[in-house]
PDB file of C-alpha atoms in Angstrom:
ATOM      1  CA  UNK A   1      26.194  16.232   0.953  1.00 74.00           C
ATOM      2  CA  UNK A   2      28.939  15.774   3.580  1.00 83.00           C
ATOM      3  CA  UNK A   3      27.961  13.349   6.322  1.00 83.00           C
ATOM      4  CA  UNK A   4      28.415  15.945   9.065  1.00 88.00           C
ATOM      5  CA  UNK A   5      26.410  18.676   7.261  1.00 89.00           C
ATOM      6  CA  UNK A   6      23.656  20.013   9.630  1.00 87.00           C
ATOM      7  CA  UNK A   7      20.822  19.423   7.141  1.00 85.00           C
ATOM      8  CA  UNK A   8      21.922  15.810   6.541  1.00 81.00           C
ATOM      9  CA  UNK A   9      22.184  15.259  10.282  1.00 85.00           C
ATOM     10  CA  UNK A  10      18.730  16.761  10.731  1.00 81.00           C
ATOM     11  CA  UNK A  11      17.242  14.607   7.942  1.00 75.00           C
ATOM     12  CA  UNK A  12      18.741  11.450   9.394  1.00 78.00           C
ATOM     13  CA  UNK A  13      17.416  12.306  12.829  1.00 79.00           C
ATOM     14  CA  UNK A  14      13.917  13.043  11.406  1.00 75.00           C
ATOM     15  CA  UNK A  15      13.929   9.776   9.461  1.00 71.00           C
ATOM     16  CA  UNK A  16      14.817   7.846  12.636  1.00 72.00           C
ATOM     17  CA  UNK A  17      12.427   9.704  14.955  1.00 73.00           C
ATOM     18  CA  UNK A  18       9.349   9.733  12.697  1.00 70.00           C
ATOM     19  CA  UNK A  19      10.014   6.644  10.535  1.00 66.00           C
ATOM     20  CA  UNK A  20      10.234   8.690   7.357  1.00 67.00           C
ATOM     21  CA  UNK A  21      11.327   6.971   4.170  1.00 70.00           C
ATOM     22  CA  UNK A  22       9.872   3.629   5.110  1.00 81.00           C
ATOM     23  CA  UNK A  23       6.447   3.984   3.491  1.00 87.00           C
ATOM     24  CA  UNK A  24       5.273   2.379   0.264  1.00 90.00           C
ATOM     25  CA  UNK A  25       2.022   2.416  -1.608  1.00 93.00           C
ATOM     26  CA  UNK A  26       0.886  -0.667  -3.468  1.00 96.00           C
ATOM     27  CA  UNK A  27      -2.097   0.043  -5.717  1.00 96.00           C
ATOM     28  CA  UNK A  28      -4.360  -2.056  -7.873  1.00 96.00           C
ATOM     29  CA  UNK A  29      -5.930  -0.311 -10.858  1.00 97.00           C
ATOM     30  CA  UNK A  30      -9.069  -1.797 -12.364  1.00 96.00           C
ATOM     31  CA  UNK A  31     -10.740  -0.042 -15.273  1.00 91.00           C
ATOM     32  CA  UNK A  32     -13.764  -2.368 -15.660  1.00 91.00           C
ATOM     33  CA  UNK A  33     -17.320  -1.134 -15.311  1.00 94.00           C
ATOM     34  CA  UNK A  34     -17.283  -1.631 -11.506  1.00 96.00           C
ATOM     35  CA  UNK A  35     -13.691  -0.544 -11.043  1.00 96.00           C
ATOM     36  CA  UNK A  36     -12.190  -2.133  -7.920  1.00 97.00           C
ATOM     37  CA  UNK A  37     -15.634  -3.100  -6.678  1.00 97.00           C
ATOM     38  CA  UNK A  38     -15.573  -6.249  -8.712  1.00 96.00           C
ATOM     39  CA  UNK A  39     -15.514  -9.514  -6.705  1.00 97.00           C
ATOM     40  CA  UNK A  40     -12.287 -10.664  -8.412  1.00 96.00           C
ATOM     41  CA  UNK A  41     -10.493  -7.381  -7.769  1.00 97.00           C
ATOM     42  CA  UNK A  42     -11.571  -7.235  -4.095  1.00 97.00           C
ATOM     43  CA  UNK A  43     -10.352 -10.820  -3.680  1.00 97.00           C
ATOM     44  CA  UNK A  44      -7.003  -9.764  -5.207  1.00 97.00           C
ATOM     45  CA  UNK A  45      -6.741  -6.762  -2.858  1.00 97.00           C
ATOM     46  CA  UNK A  46      -7.410  -9.162   0.043  1.00 97.00           C
ATOM     47  CA  UNK A  47      -4.798 -11.658  -1.156  1.00 97.00           C
ATOM     48  CA  UNK A  48      -2.192  -8.925  -1.739  1.00 97.00           C
ATOM     49  CA  UNK A  49      -2.852  -7.492   1.721  1.00 97.00           C
ATOM     50  CA  UNK A  50      -2.354 -10.938   3.286  1.00 97.00           C
ATOM     51  CA  UNK A  51       0.834 -11.582   1.289  1.00 97.00           C
ATOM     52  CA  UNK A  52       2.301  -8.176   2.104  1.00 97.00           C
ATOM     53  CA  UNK A  53       1.672  -8.657   5.834  1.00 97.00           C
ATOM     54  CA  UNK A  54       3.836 -11.786   5.664  1.00 96.00           C
ATOM     55  CA  UNK A  55       6.867 -10.153   4.054  1.00 96.00           C
ATOM     56  CA  UNK A  56       9.901 -10.052   6.315  1.00 95.00           C
ATOM     57  CA  UNK A  57      10.608  -6.442   7.275  1.00 93.00           C
ATOM     58  CA  UNK A  58       7.031  -5.176   6.795  1.00 94.00           C
ATOM     59  CA  UNK A  59       5.366  -3.742   9.922  1.00 92.00           C
ATOM     60  CA  UNK A  60       2.290  -5.961   9.845  1.00 91.00           C
ATOM     61  CA  UNK A  61       0.174  -3.554  11.936  1.00 92.00           C
ATOM     62  CA  UNK A  62       1.042  -0.802   9.472  1.00 92.00           C
ATOM     63  CA  UNK A  63      -0.446  -2.499   6.389  1.00 96.00           C
ATOM     64  CA  UNK A  64      -3.708  -0.861   5.592  1.00 96.00           C
ATOM     65  CA  UNK A  65      -6.187  -1.600   2.773  1.00 97.00           C
ATOM     66  CA  UNK A  66      -9.904  -1.913   2.222  1.00 96.00           C
ATOM     67  CA  UNK A  67      -9.517  -5.602   3.087  1.00 96.00           C
ATOM     68  CA  UNK A  68      -8.466  -4.935   6.674  1.00 96.00           C
ATOM     69  CA  UNK A  69     -10.117  -1.589   7.395  1.00 94.00           C
ATOM     70  CA  UNK A  70     -13.401  -0.947   9.182  1.00 91.00           C
ATOM     71  CA  UNK A  71     -16.446   1.092   8.352  1.00 85.00           C
ATOM     72  CA  UNK A  72     -18.336   3.307  10.764  1.00 81.00           C
ATOM     73  CA  UNK A  73     -22.027   2.539  10.357  1.00 78.00           C
ATOM     74  CA  UNK A  74     -24.823   4.531  11.956  1.00 77.00           C
ATOM     75  CA  UNK A  75     -27.291   2.475  14.018  1.00 79.00           C
ATOM     76  CA  UNK A  76     -30.250   3.309  16.250  1.00 83.00           C
ATOM     77  CA  UNK A  77     -27.885   3.226  19.250  1.00 85.00           C
ATOM     78  CA  UNK A  78     -25.091   5.334  17.678  1.00 84.00           C
ATOM     79  CA  UNK A  79     -22.107   4.124  15.654  1.00 84.00           C
ATOM     80  CA  UNK A  80     -20.937   0.644  14.989  1.00 85.00           C
ATOM     81  CA  UNK A  81     -17.457  -0.189  13.678  1.00 88.00           C
ATOM     82  CA  UNK A  82     -17.489  -3.166  11.352  1.00 88.00           C
ATOM     83  CA  UNK A  83     -15.145  -4.518   8.666  1.00 92.00           C
ATOM     84  CA  UNK A  84     -16.039  -3.579   5.092  1.00 93.00           C
ATOM     85  CA  UNK A  85     -16.106  -7.321   4.537  1.00 94.00           C
ATOM     86  CA  UNK A  86     -15.095 -10.457   6.396  1.00 93.00           C
ATOM     87  CA  UNK A  87     -14.500 -12.458   3.225  1.00 95.00           C
ATOM     88  CA  UNK A  88     -14.180 -10.879  -0.215  1.00 96.00           C
ATOM     89  CA  UNK A  89     -17.597 -10.591  -1.874  1.00 96.00           C
ATOM     90  CA  UNK A  90     -18.500 -13.464  -4.121  1.00 97.00           C
ATOM     91  CA  UNK A  91     -21.108 -11.679  -6.247  1.00 97.00           C
ATOM     92  CA  UNK A  92     -21.445  -8.307  -7.977  1.00 97.00           C
ATOM     93  CA  UNK A  93     -24.326  -7.441  -5.631  1.00 97.00           C
ATOM     94  CA  UNK A  94     -22.149  -8.112  -2.560  1.00 97.00           C
ATOM     95  CA  UNK A  95     -19.351  -6.066  -4.069  1.00 97.00           C
ATOM     96  CA  UNK A  96     -21.789  -3.153  -4.601  1.00 97.00           C
ATOM     97  CA  UNK A  97     -22.757  -3.300  -0.939  1.00 94.00           C
ATOM     98  CA  UNK A  98     -19.052  -2.912  -0.087  1.00 95.00           C
ATOM     99  CA  UNK A  99     -18.895   0.028  -2.456  1.00 96.00           C
ATOM    100  CA  UNK A 100     -21.892   1.616  -0.715  1.00 94.00           C
ATOM    101  CA  UNK A 101     -20.210   1.224   2.719  1.00 91.00           C
ATOM    102  CA  UNK A 102     -16.952   2.687   1.452  1.00 94.00           C
ATOM    103  CA  UNK A 103     -18.595   5.723  -0.106  1.00 94.00           C
ATOM    104  CA  UNK A 104     -20.637   6.283   3.090  1.00 90.00           C
ATOM    105  CA  UNK A 105     -17.271   6.687   4.849  1.00 89.00           C
ATOM    106  CA  UNK A 106     -15.623   9.585   2.991  1.00 89.00           C
ATOM    107  CA  UNK A 107     -12.402   9.317   5.056  1.00 90.00           C
ATOM    108  CA  UNK A 108     -11.480   6.331   2.861  1.00 93.00           C
ATOM    109  CA  UNK A 109     -12.104   8.091  -0.476  1.00 95.00           C
ATOM    110  CA  UNK A 110      -8.901   9.124  -2.213  1.00 95.00           C
ATOM    111  CA  UNK A 111      -6.972   7.312   0.504  1.00 93.00           C
ATOM    112  CA  UNK A 112      -7.817   3.616   0.230  1.00 95.00           C
ATOM    113  CA  UNK A 113     -10.146   3.889  -2.762  1.00 97.00           C
ATOM    114  CA  UNK A 114      -9.875   6.554  -5.505  1.00 97.00           C
ATOM    115  CA  UNK A 115     -12.955   8.786  -5.932  1.00 96.00           C
ATOM    116  CA  UNK A 116     -13.662   7.142  -9.311  1.00 96.00           C
ATOM    117  CA  UNK A 117     -13.269   3.676  -7.798  1.00 97.00           C
ATOM    118  CA  UNK A 118     -10.587   2.629 -10.291  1.00 97.00           C
ATOM    119  CA  UNK A 119      -7.732   2.311  -7.743  1.00 97.00           C
ATOM    120  CA  UNK A 120      -7.514   0.448  -4.448  1.00 97.00           C
ATOM    121  CA  UNK A 121      -4.478   1.350  -2.336  1.00 97.00           C
ATOM    122  CA  UNK A 122      -2.561  -0.724   0.187  1.00 97.00           C
ATOM    123  CA  UNK A 123      -0.379   1.353   2.495  1.00 96.00           C
ATOM    124  CA  UNK A 124       2.774  -0.410   3.673  1.00 95.00           C
ATOM    125  CA  UNK A 125       5.342   0.635   6.248  1.00 91.00           C
ATOM    126  CA  UNK A 126       8.589  -1.199   6.791  1.00 89.00           C
ATOM    127  CA  UNK A 127      10.164  -1.992  10.121  1.00 89.00           C
ATOM    128  CA  UNK A 128      13.561  -0.823  11.189  1.00 80.00           C
ATOM    129  CA  UNK A 129      15.631   1.965   9.723  1.00 73.00           C
ATOM    130  CA  UNK A 130      14.806   3.575   6.394  1.00 70.00           C
ATOM    131  CA  UNK A 131      18.152   2.383   4.997  1.00 78.00           C
ATOM    132  CA  UNK A 132      16.866  -1.179   5.157  1.00 83.00           C
ATOM    133  CA  UNK A 133      13.582  -0.377   3.355  1.00 82.00           C
ATOM    134  CA  UNK A 134      14.836  -0.900  -0.207  1.00 87.00           C
ATOM    135  CA  UNK A 135      15.641  -4.516   0.580  1.00 91.00           C
ATOM    136  CA  UNK A 136      12.163  -4.936   2.053  1.00 91.00           C
ATOM    137  CA  UNK A 137      10.821  -3.566  -1.224  1.00 92.00           C
ATOM    138  CA  UNK A 138      12.731  -6.281  -3.092  1.00 93.00           C
ATOM    139  CA  UNK A 139      11.234  -8.999  -0.865  1.00 95.00           C
ATOM    140  CA  UNK A 140       7.792  -7.431  -1.202  1.00 95.00           C
ATOM    141  CA  UNK A 141       7.999  -7.468  -4.989  1.00 96.00           C
ATOM    142  CA  UNK A 142       9.119 -11.096  -5.015  1.00 96.00           C
ATOM    143  CA  UNK A 143       6.152 -12.039  -2.839  1.00 96.00           C
ATOM    144  CA  UNK A 144       3.463 -10.079  -4.671  1.00 95.00           C
ATOM    145  CA  UNK A 145       4.548 -11.113  -8.200  1.00 94.00           C
ATOM    146  CA  UNK A 146       3.136 -14.552  -7.349  1.00 94.00           C
ATOM    147  CA  UNK A 147      -0.389 -13.132  -6.828  1.00 96.00           C
ATOM    148  CA  UNK A 148      -2.534 -13.367  -9.963  1.00 95.00           C
ATOM    149  CA  UNK A 149      -3.900  -9.925 -10.831  1.00 94.00           C
ATOM    150  CA  UNK A 150      -6.599 -10.834 -13.325  1.00 90.00           C
ATOM    151  CA  UNK A 151      -7.425  -7.755 -15.411  1.00 89.00           C
ATOM    152  CA  UNK A 152      -6.029  -5.370 -12.797  1.00 95.00           C
ATOM    153  CA  UNK A 153      -2.727  -3.473 -13.024  1.00 96.00           C
ATOM    154  CA  UNK A 154      -0.259  -3.278 -10.108  1.00 96.00           C
ATOM    155  CA  UNK A 155       1.433   0.002  -9.203  1.00 94.00           C
ATOM    156  CA  UNK A 156       4.086   0.460  -6.503  1.00 94.00           C
ATOM    157  CA  UNK A 157       5.465   3.754  -5.201  1.00 91.00           C
ATOM    158  CA  UNK A 158       7.432   5.127  -2.257  1.00 87.00           C
ATOM    159  CA  UNK A 159      11.001   5.910  -1.229  1.00 84.00           C
ATOM    160  CA  UNK A 160      12.042   2.244  -0.738  1.00 83.00           C
ATOM    161  CA  UNK A 161      10.883   1.437  -4.288  1.00 81.00           C
ATOM    162  CA  UNK A 162      12.655   4.458  -5.745  1.00 82.00           C
ATOM    163  CA  UNK A 163      15.889   3.834  -3.879  1.00 82.00           C
ATOM    164  CA  UNK A 164      15.906   0.139  -4.871  1.00 81.00           C
ATOM    165  CA  UNK A 165      15.169   0.660  -8.576  1.00 79.00           C
ATOM    166  CA  UNK A 166      17.389   3.714  -9.024  1.00 80.00           C
ATOM    167  CA  UNK A 167      20.212   2.088  -7.072  1.00 77.00           C
ATOM    168  CA  UNK A 168      20.168  -0.959  -9.356  1.00 77.00           C
ATOM    169  CA  UNK A 169      19.861   1.129 -12.500  1.00 79.00           C
ATOM    170  CA  UNK A 170      22.689   3.432 -11.427  1.00 80.00           C
ATOM    171  CA  UNK A 171      24.972   0.469 -10.759  1.00 77.00           C
ATOM    172  CA  UNK A 172      24.294  -0.945 -14.258  1.00 81.00           C
ATOM    173  CA  UNK A 173      24.757   2.491 -15.829  1.00 83.00           C
ATOM    174  CA  UNK A 174      28.053   3.009 -14.026  1.00 82.00           C
ATOM    175  CA  UNK A 175      29.282  -0.434 -15.121  1.00 84.00           C
ATOM    176  CA  UNK A 176      28.445   0.398 -18.718  1.00 85.00           C
ATOM    177  CA  UNK A 177      30.069   3.836 -18.432  1.00 84.00           C
TER     178      UNK A 177
END
């Protein structure tokens, strides 16, 4: 599309104004009997969240997961906002209490935790312009590949990931061609 085409100009302006194209989703899939509500998996989500927050180019305040989100809990005086957990649960029983809190807060279901509890999501937004986001993706992948996943599977999606991977693959394909 020509650089001065009105739709391209509009898209570039929308990307800049609303920060479009800078979002990524890092997900951890766990198919065990407790899904992601296993102490080891919740510890991994916590560690991944911490590592992602330290990646250069990631908007730290825009990293959201079950490890750094808060539950709204009804009390005799009204509502109390508390973290789902301060430290990752050490036992299955503690992990099940986290599960109970999460499922009592339906706003998190199919956002941070899948309805079947097999996937925990970490939402990531990069800083700066969307054109810089693929390089942030590369730094993010380098950082998170050092985190042991146990029996869980890592999934990453979003425009920065697609642009980075396709860009590298296209370059190799063009060289071969």
